């Protein structure tokens, strides 16, 4: 199974030729010695910094056994049981993740490959959480076993995706990994979100933290597994170098490409599973370590792997030191610090010339047309959106001097979606933990019947349903606008970082003002996020998948801000806010829906007015201009509409994922390709939110699963279908 779609000759041309041997070795030795010295300095700093008021002198006395320091119980606890095990764990885990990232990048010839971005960390994390929550697993080997199982499952899915036609292209592989990670993360959240005790136990570990490392017990039990992973990684380096020449040449040199890939997968799984079992999932570290190792070592793969391990150890140790001091007296998850460092590196990689040379950015043509190979195909449009074909499929409605052309299929689709929405509302009002018949539910809706029934339905259920309807309609319309103006079915608010930007802004406003849910915070955060993404990526629709990967980086940065805010709050406050950041309608009612209702009342008519111009905008810019449409002005208006709608929706229910992605796709399939499905996307979004919230309330007896977790668990496979589907699936 071939993972790479990059021409080996192009790879060889891209990599610089090996420098003069003595000079190259000398440069590499100097760089390696400098990195080793930096790691030692960071390790010494890690031993000297932390709680307990133990300074560098006391630590040195303890390490050297001077002045009776080891007989001091306080020093033994702080240095011997906390700081030394934590520092050694940071060094080993960093080296494991750095090595794993370098191996993945080499075997896929993809500079974006990394265990976090490809969903392997999330799979291992899910395995550990399942083992702890349901089987009470406590030992290091128990954690390793479950982490190994989750990592194997994730790795197998990634390899399956990579083996499909087009699936191994670097950008698409990263997006597929993001979908897998979102699904695994959603299932993990289902387990931990409804228990404050479980959340307190897991909230730092699931985010990636060394705060729980105490003593050498777990580290000692997992050390043989880590050592085995490192040995396998170094032994596979030479065969892996031959694989870079192509499968045929590698076979000619006596190697077996399939066996090499299996061994690499084994090494990556051993190292990743051990790292996750020790400190939880940490993303971007392998990406950062592999990038820096290539810059230092050049094309020497053995040196790359060794340096990536060294760099990973240093970066994680330094990030752990920062995590202890950046938010005193609290401690930030170390994964947050890594994300703040790694996300800019991901952006730099996507914008680099080498990525463009390898065909990874999929640039648009000079006319601004959408890329052909990597993007899902748009429906084939008629030459003019108001041509004869449309008239033949439309119904002419006349009243006096006025006439209206109504598309038959779009109108039928809208009526069907409206009926489905009404049914979803009835089911949501009826469903719940109380024993209420359908007749009693209808009576309660209209204010008659038992007073408790009326209170339950009108005060709680209907208010929640209205909030879900408005949020779903806003997300559906926002997704329709962004997909159309970007000419990309994947360009939705959650994949552009808009949802996470709005979430971070709402939490920051809560910290600053002391009041949760300021209506203006979400739109402001969404606007900042989309401005950053469009500026860095070069504009929506202009650089293919580049804008989506920059959006992933923006999401990581915004999520890091969110986690810092949560880590600084008390357990009760953090637990309730964590539920909201997962996407929840619990406790939401008429009052929080009012700003979005007002926004929809203002923005929907504008979107409907722009719908005809959006139809033309699906052509290239020159064609749109010749038809009297100003592409730049229409894009700006649609972008502002989408940002405002998505930000207001996040203010209601938090970052509900995949609704903005699925709604226009489903509505477009129902309404046909002649028009942009503005109204259908709104109705579909409302249906999806109401149904997902209903499922979350009734799927587990006595336990509520937030709507955002339901949509994430179901939306990840949907994203994979859109991303990798063929024929009809690819033309959604």
XYZ file of C-alpha atoms in Angstrom:
732
model
C 0.000 0.000 0.000
C 1.568 3.251 -1.138
C 1.186 6.198 1.222
C 2.918 8.828 -0.867
C 1.717 10.656 -3.939
C 4.872 12.722 -4.304
C 7.207 12.030 -7.182
C 10.507 10.670 -5.775
C 12.445 12.668 -8.356
C 10.712 15.869 -7.211
C 11.556 14.942 -3.641
C 15.177 14.415 -4.555
C 15.329 17.743 -6.408
C 13.691 19.511 -3.499
C 16.114 18.210 -0.917
C 19.462 19.889 -1.172
C 22.394 17.740 -2.122
C 24.509 16.430 0.688
C 27.135 19.010 1.626
C 30.805 18.312 1.667
C 31.235 15.440 4.120
C 33.667 16.987 6.658
C 31.844 20.298 6.658
C 28.432 18.571 6.883
C 29.521 16.347 9.752
C 31.078 19.277 11.592
C 27.941 21.391 11.220
C 25.740 18.511 12.336
C 27.948 17.784 15.353
C 27.932 21.440 16.415
C 24.159 21.619 16.047
C 23.664 18.351 17.940
C 25.954 19.443 20.764
C 24.130 22.767 21.017
C 20.766 21.036 21.171
C 22.018 18.597 23.802
C 23.314 21.463 25.905
C 19.991 23.275 25.572
C 18.127 20.135 26.693
C 20.379 19.775 29.749
C 19.836 23.441 30.671
C 16.058 23.029 30.330
C 16.161 19.872 32.440
C 18.087 21.731 35.157
C 15.542 24.556 34.986
C 12.705 22.052 35.274
C 14.278 20.644 38.460
C 14.618 24.151 39.897
C 11.156 25.576 39.158
C 7.885 24.659 40.788
C 5.863 24.660 43.953
C 7.443 23.972 47.321
C 9.847 26.914 47.534
C 12.819 24.689 46.769
C 15.535 26.579 44.914
C 18.404 25.457 42.654
C 20.844 25.157 45.583
C 18.612 22.740 47.471
C 18.027 20.733 44.307
C 21.760 20.490 43.657
C 22.377 19.384 47.250
C 19.738 16.679 46.865
C 21.050 15.429 43.513
C 24.665 15.295 44.794
C 23.690 13.989 48.233
C 25.322 16.887 50.077
C 24.553 18.416 53.481
C 22.114 15.655 54.394
C 19.636 16.854 51.792
C 18.338 13.371 51.084
C 17.400 12.920 54.719
C 15.169 15.994 54.517
C 11.596 14.724 54.048
C 10.477 17.963 52.415
C 13.268 17.866 49.816
C 12.669 14.152 49.219
C 9.013 14.844 48.483
C 9.486 17.918 46.276
C 12.634 16.911 44.413
C 12.746 13.126 44.623
C 9.043 12.311 44.231
C 7.824 15.224 42.097
C 10.393 17.192 40.123
C 12.847 14.479 39.088
C 10.150 12.013 37.883
C 8.328 14.849 36.128
C 11.458 16.054 34.355
C 12.477 12.555 33.244
C 8.928 11.922 32.021
C 8.955 15.159 30.031
C 12.284 14.227 28.438
C 11.208 10.703 27.481
C 7.694 11.618 26.310
C 9.039 14.537 24.278
C 11.619 12.285 22.672
C 8.934 9.659 21.922
C 6.567 12.127 20.254
C 9.384 13.828 18.337
C 10.631 10.491 17.041
C 7.108 9.410 16.106
C 6.545 12.612 14.154
C 9.794 12.208 12.243
C 8.973 8.594 11.352
C 5.482 9.470 10.129
C 6.759 12.353 8.034
C 9.377 10.106 6.470
C 7.125 7.149 5.695
C 4.372 9.327 4.184
C 6.758 11.919 2.711
C 4.330 14.419 4.202
C 5.780 17.288 6.293
C 2.362 17.724 7.930
C 2.168 14.159 9.273
C 2.074 14.021 13.065
C 0.342 11.768 15.587
C -1.855 14.586 16.899
C -2.924 15.906 13.507
C -3.624 12.391 12.212
C -5.844 11.429 15.159
C -3.518 8.787 16.650
C -3.189 10.659 19.954
C -6.958 11.019 20.212
C -7.422 7.295 19.586
C -4.890 6.373 22.259
C -6.478 8.840 24.665
C -9.922 7.348 24.072
C -8.548 3.890 24.799
C -7.097 5.003 28.138
C -10.271 6.836 29.189
C -12.390 3.792 28.329
C -10.092 1.543 30.366
C -10.099 3.846 33.387
C -13.779 4.804 33.363
C -15.330 1.388 32.707
C -12.763 -1.133 33.928
C -11.017 0.828 36.671
C -7.584 0.399 35.080
C -4.955 2.041 37.303
C -1.558 0.553 36.458
C 0.894 1.869 33.925
C 0.767 -1.344 31.901
C -3.037 -1.226 31.969
C -2.989 2.310 30.597
C -0.460 1.248 27.989
C -2.566 -1.703 26.856
C -5.652 0.435 26.306
C -3.665 3.287 24.771
C -2.031 0.779 22.431
C -5.426 -0.547 21.363
C -6.763 2.946 20.672
C -3.611 3.977 18.811
C -3.709 0.813 16.676
C -7.334 1.489 15.733
C -6.551 5.105 14.829
C -3.407 4.161 12.905
C -5.286 1.493 10.942
C -7.951 4.017 9.944
C -5.305 6.556 8.918
C -3.482 3.952 6.811
C -6.779 2.909 5.229
C -7.559 6.522 4.335
C -4.040 7.041 3.014
C -4.360 3.961 0.841
C -7.479 5.244 -0.939
C -7.084 7.122 -4.195
C -6.185 10.689 -3.318
C -6.369 9.960 0.398
C -2.630 10.121 0.939
C -2.237 13.653 -0.407
C -0.767 15.691 2.458
C -3.566 18.202 2.978
C -6.347 15.658 2.626
C -4.631 13.258 5.010
C -4.421 16.002 7.653
C -8.109 16.861 7.254
C -9.038 13.182 7.468
C -6.958 12.906 10.634
C -8.770 15.931 12.008
C -12.099 14.196 11.365
C -10.906 11.044 13.138
C -9.559 13.070 16.050
C -12.845 14.950 16.373
C -14.832 11.700 16.455
C -12.546 10.073 19.034
C -12.543 13.278 21.084
C -16.333 13.392 20.978
C -16.609 9.845 22.294
C -14.103 10.715 25.037
C -16.221 13.724 25.991
C -19.318 11.522 26.211
C -17.542 9.571 28.939
C -16.237 12.463 31.032
C -18.589 15.389 30.478
C -21.444 14.394 32.796
C -19.439 13.800 35.967
C -17.706 16.632 37.788
C -15.569 14.081 39.652
C -14.539 12.332 36.441
C -13.930 15.667 34.755
C -11.702 16.824 37.620
C -9.762 13.571 37.406
C -9.271 13.707 33.665
C -9.413 17.397 32.713
C -5.658 17.944 32.809
C -4.653 14.489 31.600
C -7.066 14.490 28.635
C -5.726 17.896 27.614
C -2.127 16.690 27.976
C -0.401 17.545 31.228
C 2.487 16.394 33.415
C 0.813 17.708 36.574
C -0.197 14.197 37.652
C 3.286 12.666 37.458
C 4.275 11.546 40.968
C 7.035 9.063 41.647
C 8.678 6.627 39.275
C 6.053 3.872 39.345
C 4.323 4.418 35.991
C 7.473 5.646 34.262
C 9.436 2.578 35.371
C 6.738 0.206 34.133
C 6.578 1.861 30.697
C 10.322 2.433 30.268
C 10.957 -0.948 28.533
C 8.201 -0.195 26.015
C 9.653 3.245 25.284
C 13.125 1.765 24.916
C 11.794 -0.840 22.469
C 10.111 1.876 20.438
C 13.314 3.946 20.244
C 15.388 0.904 19.221
C 12.923 -0.065 16.471
C 12.879 3.543 15.216
C 16.664 3.658 14.875
C 16.889 0.209 13.285
C 14.284 1.052 10.644
C 16.030 4.310 9.634
C 18.178 2.854 6.823
C 15.395 0.820 5.174
C 13.141 3.852 5.491
C 15.751 5.951 3.678
C 15.627 3.460 0.787
C 11.832 3.764 0.730
C 12.210 7.474 -0.076
C 13.537 6.429 -3.508
C 10.259 4.744 -4.350
C 8.885 1.247 -3.806
C 10.444 -0.224 -6.946
C 13.944 1.014 -6.175
C 13.579 -0.042 -2.551
C 12.721 -3.578 -3.693
C 15.696 -3.510 -6.013
C 17.904 -2.750 -2.999
C 16.534 -5.796 -1.178
C 13.917 -4.122 1.030
C 10.235 -4.914 1.427
C 8.204 -1.655 1.430
C 5.117 -3.175 3.048
C 7.198 -4.665 5.878
C 8.967 -1.324 6.390
C 5.633 0.468 6.769
C 4.375 -2.125 9.241
C 7.509 -1.776 11.369
C 7.253 2.015 11.274
C 3.602 1.777 12.331
C 4.649 -0.523 15.204
C 7.331 1.911 16.404
C 4.979 4.901 16.174
C 2.233 3.044 18.024
C 4.565 1.904 20.834
C 5.975 5.396 21.348
C 2.638 7.208 21.045
C 0.738 4.793 23.268
C 3.396 5.040 25.988
C 3.437 8.842 25.779
C -0.359 9.106 25.983
C -0.504 6.624 28.871
C 1.984 8.796 30.791
C 0.807 12.361 30.160
C -2.215 12.323 27.847
C -2.477 13.464 24.226
C -0.121 16.250 23.096
C -0.403 17.505 19.526
C 1.976 19.520 17.327
C 5.121 18.321 19.114
C 5.979 15.755 16.441
C 5.292 18.303 13.720
C 7.563 20.869 15.362
C 10.356 18.395 16.129
C 10.332 16.892 12.630
C 10.376 20.331 10.992
C 13.350 21.533 13.039
C 15.201 18.229 12.648
C 14.956 18.417 8.857
C 16.216 21.991 8.945
C 19.279 20.924 10.958
C 20.072 17.468 9.537
C 19.044 17.924 5.922
C 18.201 14.689 4.070
C 20.050 12.359 6.531
C 17.127 10.336 7.882
C 18.976 8.675 10.784
C 20.172 12.066 11.986
C 16.670 13.468 11.495
C 15.122 10.815 13.718
C 17.740 11.218 16.457
C 17.552 15.020 16.401
C 13.749 14.970 16.342
C 13.815 12.964 19.579
C 16.274 15.422 21.131
C 14.268 18.448 20.013
C 11.012 16.909 21.225
C 12.560 16.286 24.659
C 13.770 19.875 24.914
C 10.558 21.478 23.678
C 8.294 19.468 25.988
C 10.546 20.098 29.002
C 10.641 23.821 28.280
C 6.873 23.927 27.702
C 6.329 22.141 31.025
C 8.387 24.804 32.802
C 6.278 27.519 31.171
C 3.077 25.664 32.090
C 4.074 25.879 35.757
C 4.792 29.610 35.767
C 2.545 31.171 33.105
C -0.664 31.114 35.165
C 0.399 30.881 38.802
C -0.960 29.786 41.236
C -2.691 27.563 38.663
C -0.972 25.279 36.185
C -1.758 25.334 32.490
C -1.891 22.064 30.517
C 1.415 21.596 28.730
C -0.417 20.776 25.498
C -1.704 24.358 25.471
C 1.859 25.702 25.455
C 2.834 23.274 22.698
C -0.189 24.351 20.631
C 0.779 28.006 20.995
C 4.208 27.113 19.596
C 3.205 24.461 17.061
C 0.257 26.186 15.376
C 2.418 29.006 13.939
C 4.864 26.346 12.694
C 1.991 24.563 10.932
C 1.014 27.851 9.275
C 4.613 28.456 8.210
C 4.809 24.962 6.719
C 1.604 25.418 4.744
C 2.816 28.740 3.352
C 6.304 27.491 2.502
C 7.567 27.266 -1.073
C 8.355 23.590 -0.636
C 4.685 22.845 0.036
C 3.729 24.606 -3.172
C 6.430 22.728 -5.096
C 5.034 19.429 -3.841
C 1.502 20.352 -4.938
C 0.184 20.463 -1.401
C -1.407 23.882 -1.437
C -3.347 23.173 -4.609
C -3.233 26.784 -5.789
C -6.070 28.275 -7.747
C -5.766 29.183 -11.353
C -5.187 32.710 -12.497
C -8.887 33.159 -13.107
C -9.624 32.135 -9.538
C -11.219 28.856 -10.472
C -11.460 26.166 -7.832
C -8.737 23.478 -7.804
C -9.617 20.388 -9.758
C -8.071 17.395 -8.047
C -8.278 17.791 -4.282
C -11.516 19.707 -3.751
C -14.834 17.882 -3.852
C -16.459 18.655 -7.169
C -19.194 21.242 -7.266
C -22.399 20.433 -9.120
C -22.311 21.123 -12.847
C -24.089 24.421 -13.408
C -25.998 25.655 -16.458
C -24.357 28.358 -18.483
C -26.675 31.012 -17.061
C -28.506 30.579 -13.739
C -31.600 32.163 -15.299
C -31.465 30.111 -18.539
C -34.027 27.981 -20.280
C -33.306 24.906 -18.178
C -34.234 26.742 -15.004
C -37.440 28.088 -16.534
C -38.461 24.584 -17.517
C -37.933 23.360 -13.950
C -39.653 26.327 -12.300
C -43.224 27.317 -11.610
C -44.379 30.767 -12.758
C -46.656 32.437 -10.208
C -48.550 35.553 -11.392
C -50.697 38.003 -9.481
C -51.659 41.068 -11.453
C -48.610 42.817 -12.764
C -46.327 40.842 -10.448
C -44.811 37.485 -11.321
C -42.478 35.124 -9.482
C -40.428 32.210 -10.791
C -40.399 29.447 -8.132
C -37.998 26.503 -8.638
C -40.115 23.375 -8.286
C -37.468 21.118 -6.771
C -36.147 23.767 -4.354
C -39.673 24.657 -3.230
C -40.572 20.997 -2.697
C -37.337 20.477 -0.746
C -38.065 23.516 1.460
C -41.600 22.283 2.187
C -40.303 18.798 3.028
C -37.643 20.232 5.352
C -40.227 22.458 7.038
C -42.448 19.424 7.661
C -39.464 17.481 8.997
C -38.590 20.398 11.275
C -42.130 20.469 12.663
C -41.926 16.743 13.365
C -38.541 17.196 15.046
C -39.973 19.930 17.293
C -42.891 17.720 18.299
C -40.578 14.794 19.076
C -38.236 17.035 21.077
C -41.116 18.514 23.088
C -42.450 15.017 23.769
C -39.201 13.193 24.473
C -37.663 13.290 27.911
C -37.418 11.605 31.255
C -40.992 12.409 32.332
C -43.903 10.071 31.591
C -45.939 12.416 29.361
C -48.157 11.277 26.530
C -48.279 12.955 23.138
C -51.747 14.361 23.857
C -50.626 15.897 27.133
C -47.612 17.365 25.314
C -49.834 19.068 22.721
C -52.124 20.429 25.433
C -49.142 21.756 27.369
C -47.790 23.499 24.277
C -51.009 25.512 24.058
C -51.120 26.184 27.820
C -53.839 23.740 28.845
C -53.762 20.660 31.005
C -51.721 19.899 34.101
C -49.790 22.899 35.483
C -46.624 20.833 35.845
C -46.891 19.725 32.209
C -47.328 23.327 31.066
C -44.348 24.464 33.136
C -42.153 21.631 31.892
C -42.994 22.045 28.200
C -43.352 25.815 27.868
C -40.719 26.947 30.336
C -37.996 24.386 29.746
C -38.476 22.305 26.616
C -39.912 24.901 24.234
C -37.388 27.523 25.301
C -34.587 25.060 24.682
C -36.092 24.084 21.333
C -36.333 27.732 20.218
C -32.693 28.264 21.190
C -31.702 25.178 19.197
C -33.769 26.237 16.185
C -32.194 29.672 16.018
C -28.659 28.371 16.550
C -29.102 25.627 13.939
C -30.583 28.017 11.378
C -27.734 30.470 11.949
C -25.066 27.767 11.595
C -26.697 26.297 8.487
C -26.856 29.689 6.780
C -23.288 30.535 7.823
C -22.031 27.269 6.368
C -23.910 27.840 3.115
C -22.386 31.307 2.719
C -18.788 30.258 3.474
C -18.930 27.164 1.268
C -20.305 29.145 -1.651
C -17.961 32.108 -1.476
C -14.935 29.790 -1.024
C -16.159 27.334 -3.683
C -15.202 24.591 -1.240
C -17.584 22.206 0.532
C -15.163 21.984 3.487
C -14.873 25.736 4.110
C -17.205 25.960 7.094
C -17.016 27.962 10.335
C -15.677 25.080 12.442
C -12.928 24.217 9.933
C -11.975 27.880 9.480
C -11.431 28.393 13.226
C -14.477 30.652 13.542
C -16.309 28.552 16.138
C -13.280 28.156 18.382
C -12.419 31.844 18.033
C -15.927 32.792 19.099
C -15.763 30.344 22.024
C -12.480 31.789 23.272
C -13.893 35.317 23.014
C -17.002 34.396 25.017
C -14.892 32.850 27.792
C -12.512 35.824 27.853
C -15.460 38.200 28.102
C -16.805 36.094 30.978
C -13.478 36.409 32.794
C -13.249 40.159 32.192
C -16.866 41.143 32.829
C -17.954 38.440 35.259
C -21.083 37.850 33.147
C -21.478 34.816 30.921
C -22.914 34.983 27.437
C -22.411 38.582 26.274
C -24.078 38.574 22.837
C -21.337 40.637 21.220
C -18.407 38.450 22.311
C -19.049 35.581 19.892
C -19.249 37.705 16.713
C -16.132 39.668 17.730
C -14.107 36.473 18.304
C -15.415 34.960 15.066
C -14.454 38.087 13.116
C -10.924 38.094 14.557
C -10.495 34.402 13.728
C -11.670 34.704 10.130
C -9.568 37.808 9.532
C -6.464 35.975 10.735
C -7.237 32.874 8.655
C -8.009 34.740 5.439
C -5.028 37.068 5.825
C -2.522 34.315 6.548
C -3.842 31.903 3.905
C -4.131 34.509 1.156
C -7.931 34.668 0.920
C -10.847 32.241 0.892
C -10.960 30.048 -2.167
C -7.622 31.265 -3.487
C -5.266 28.583 -2.114
C -7.227 25.348 -2.058
C -6.711 23.389 1.136
C -4.260 25.933 2.542
C -7.089 27.961 4.087
C -8.455 24.836 5.799
C -5.137 23.842 7.361
C -4.590 27.431 8.521
C -8.090 27.188 9.991
C -7.032 24.069 11.908
C -4.058 26.000 13.287
C -6.348 28.880 14.264
C -8.661 26.422 16.011
C -5.708 25.026 17.960
C -4.655 28.520 19.079
C -8.190 29.481 20.107
C -8.650 26.156 21.915
C -5.401 26.788 23.781
C -6.772 30.128 24.990
C -9.993 28.389 26.028
C -8.148 25.746 28.026
C -6.000 28.347 29.778
C -9.175 30.132 30.874
C -10.721 26.886 32.101
C -7.562 25.857 33.978
C -7.676 29.081 35.976
C -11.229 28.585 37.239
C -12.598 26.572 40.144
C -13.762 23.004 39.608
C -17.496 23.827 39.621
C -17.116 26.774 37.277
C -14.709 24.934 34.958
C -16.955 21.862 34.847
C -20.040 23.836 33.817
C -18.090 25.896 31.284
C -16.504 22.731 29.878
C -19.974 21.381 29.128
C -20.796 24.613 27.297
C -17.510 24.522 25.337
C -18.515 21.031 24.183
C -21.677 22.567 22.677
C -24.725 22.401 24.938
C -28.307 23.686 25.060
C -28.742 22.774 28.705
C -30.372 25.710 30.509
C -30.674 27.763 27.331
C -34.015 29.397 26.600
C -35.865 32.310 25.090
C -33.617 35.004 26.549
C -30.384 33.737 24.983
C -32.127 33.105 21.645
C -33.358 36.702 21.284
C -30.065 38.183 19.950
C -29.829 35.442 17.312
C -33.477 35.859 16.371
C -32.870 39.567 15.880
C -29.726 38.786 13.917
C -31.596 36.330 11.704
C -34.379 38.843 11.125
C -31.807 41.317 9.840
C -29.297 39.022 8.131
C -31.552 36.444 6.449
C -33.245 38.977 4.132
C -29.799 40.246 3.189
C -28.676 36.680 2.456
C -31.765 36.070 0.319
C -31.072 39.260 -1.621
C -27.502 38.072 -2.153
C -28.609 34.586 -3.193
C -28.867 35.443 -6.890
C -25.398 36.966 -6.841
C -24.136 33.924 -4.945
C -25.369 31.774 -7.828
C -23.178 33.741 -10.218
C -20.300 33.735 -7.721
C -19.976 29.990 -8.174
C -18.382 30.760 -11.545
C -14.910 32.257 -11.764
C -14.437 35.963 -10.981
C -14.117 37.106 -14.608
C -17.429 35.466 -15.563
C -19.147 36.943 -12.501
C -17.837 40.420 -13.340
C -19.057 40.143 -16.937
C -22.539 39.369 -15.572
C -22.574 42.569 -13.524
C -21.578 41.148 -10.121
C -18.737 42.616 -8.075
C -17.046 39.481 -6.632
C -15.018 41.300 -3.977
C -17.997 43.184 -2.586
C -20.233 40.097 -2.574
C -17.544 38.016 -0.817
C -17.053 40.670 1.847
C -20.781 40.953 2.496
C -21.243 37.168 2.654
C -18.225 36.765 4.896
C -19.513 39.351 7.358
C -22.958 37.719 7.320
C -21.478 34.272 7.989
C -19.177 35.506 10.752
C -21.990 37.327 12.529
C -24.329 34.343 12.337
C -21.740 31.818 13.509
C -20.639 34.061 16.383
C -24.200 34.570 17.592
C -24.895 30.831 17.375
C -21.822 30.031 19.480
C -23.110 32.459 22.090
C -26.230 30.311 22.424
C -24.932 26.764 22.506
C -21.156 26.863 22.252
C -19.134 25.430 19.349
C -21.469 22.857 17.801
C -19.442 21.169 15.100
C -20.294 19.838 11.642
C -23.801 21.337 11.438
C -22.507 24.135 9.204
C -20.718 21.504 7.086
C -23.602 19.080 6.681
C -26.530 21.485 6.276
C -25.596 23.007 2.881
C -24.487 19.614 1.561
C -27.807 17.964 2.457
C -29.885 20.968 1.345
C -27.988 21.175 -1.946
C -28.606 17.513 -2.702
C -32.327 18.011 -2.037
C -32.763 21.316 -3.878
C -30.573 20.558 -6.877
C -27.642 22.467 -8.366
C -29.468 25.445 -9.882
C -29.518 27.658 -6.820
C -27.592 28.270 -3.617
C -29.705 26.523 -0.921
C -29.980 29.461 1.494
C -33.411 28.642 2.922
C -32.845 24.888 2.773
C -29.556 25.190 4.690
C -31.287 27.120 7.473
C -34.066 24.536 7.769
C -31.587 21.632 7.662
C -29.388 23.216 10.345
C -32.399 23.709 12.598
C -33.499 20.089 12.083
C -30.018 18.731 12.826
C -29.609 20.723 16.048
C -33.074 19.825 17.388
C -32.679 16.132 16.568
C -29.126 15.954 17.964
C -30.240 17.636 21.182
C -33.135 15.205 21.495
C -30.825 12.231 20.975
C -28.439 13.619 23.595
C -31.255 13.900 26.147
C -32.670 10.406 25.719
C -29.838 8.152 24.534
C -28.615 7.441 28.086
C -31.093 7.105 30.923
C -30.556 9.873 33.497
C -27.521 11.302 31.675
C -27.489 14.123 29.130
C -24.979 14.205 26.288
C -24.399 17.768 25.017
C -25.604 18.456 21.495
C -22.109 19.412 20.321
C -20.726 16.018 21.315
C -23.532 14.233 19.440
C -22.879 16.220 16.258
C -19.114 15.695 16.593
C -19.390 11.927 16.983
C -21.703 11.710 13.966
C -20.082 14.512 11.972
C -16.576 13.075 11.822
C -17.614 10.164 9.587
C -19.691 12.602 7.514
C -16.608 14.757 6.943
C -14.670 11.679 5.831
C -17.474 10.834 3.402
C -17.388 14.325 1.901
C -13.587 14.335 1.862
C -12.932 10.905 0.379
C -16.155 9.997 -1.377
C -16.272 9.204 -5.071
C -18.815 9.819 -7.804
C -22.051 11.120 -6.299
C -20.573 11.471 -2.838
C -17.768 13.590 -4.141
C -20.117 15.905 -6.009
C -22.234 16.896 -3.015
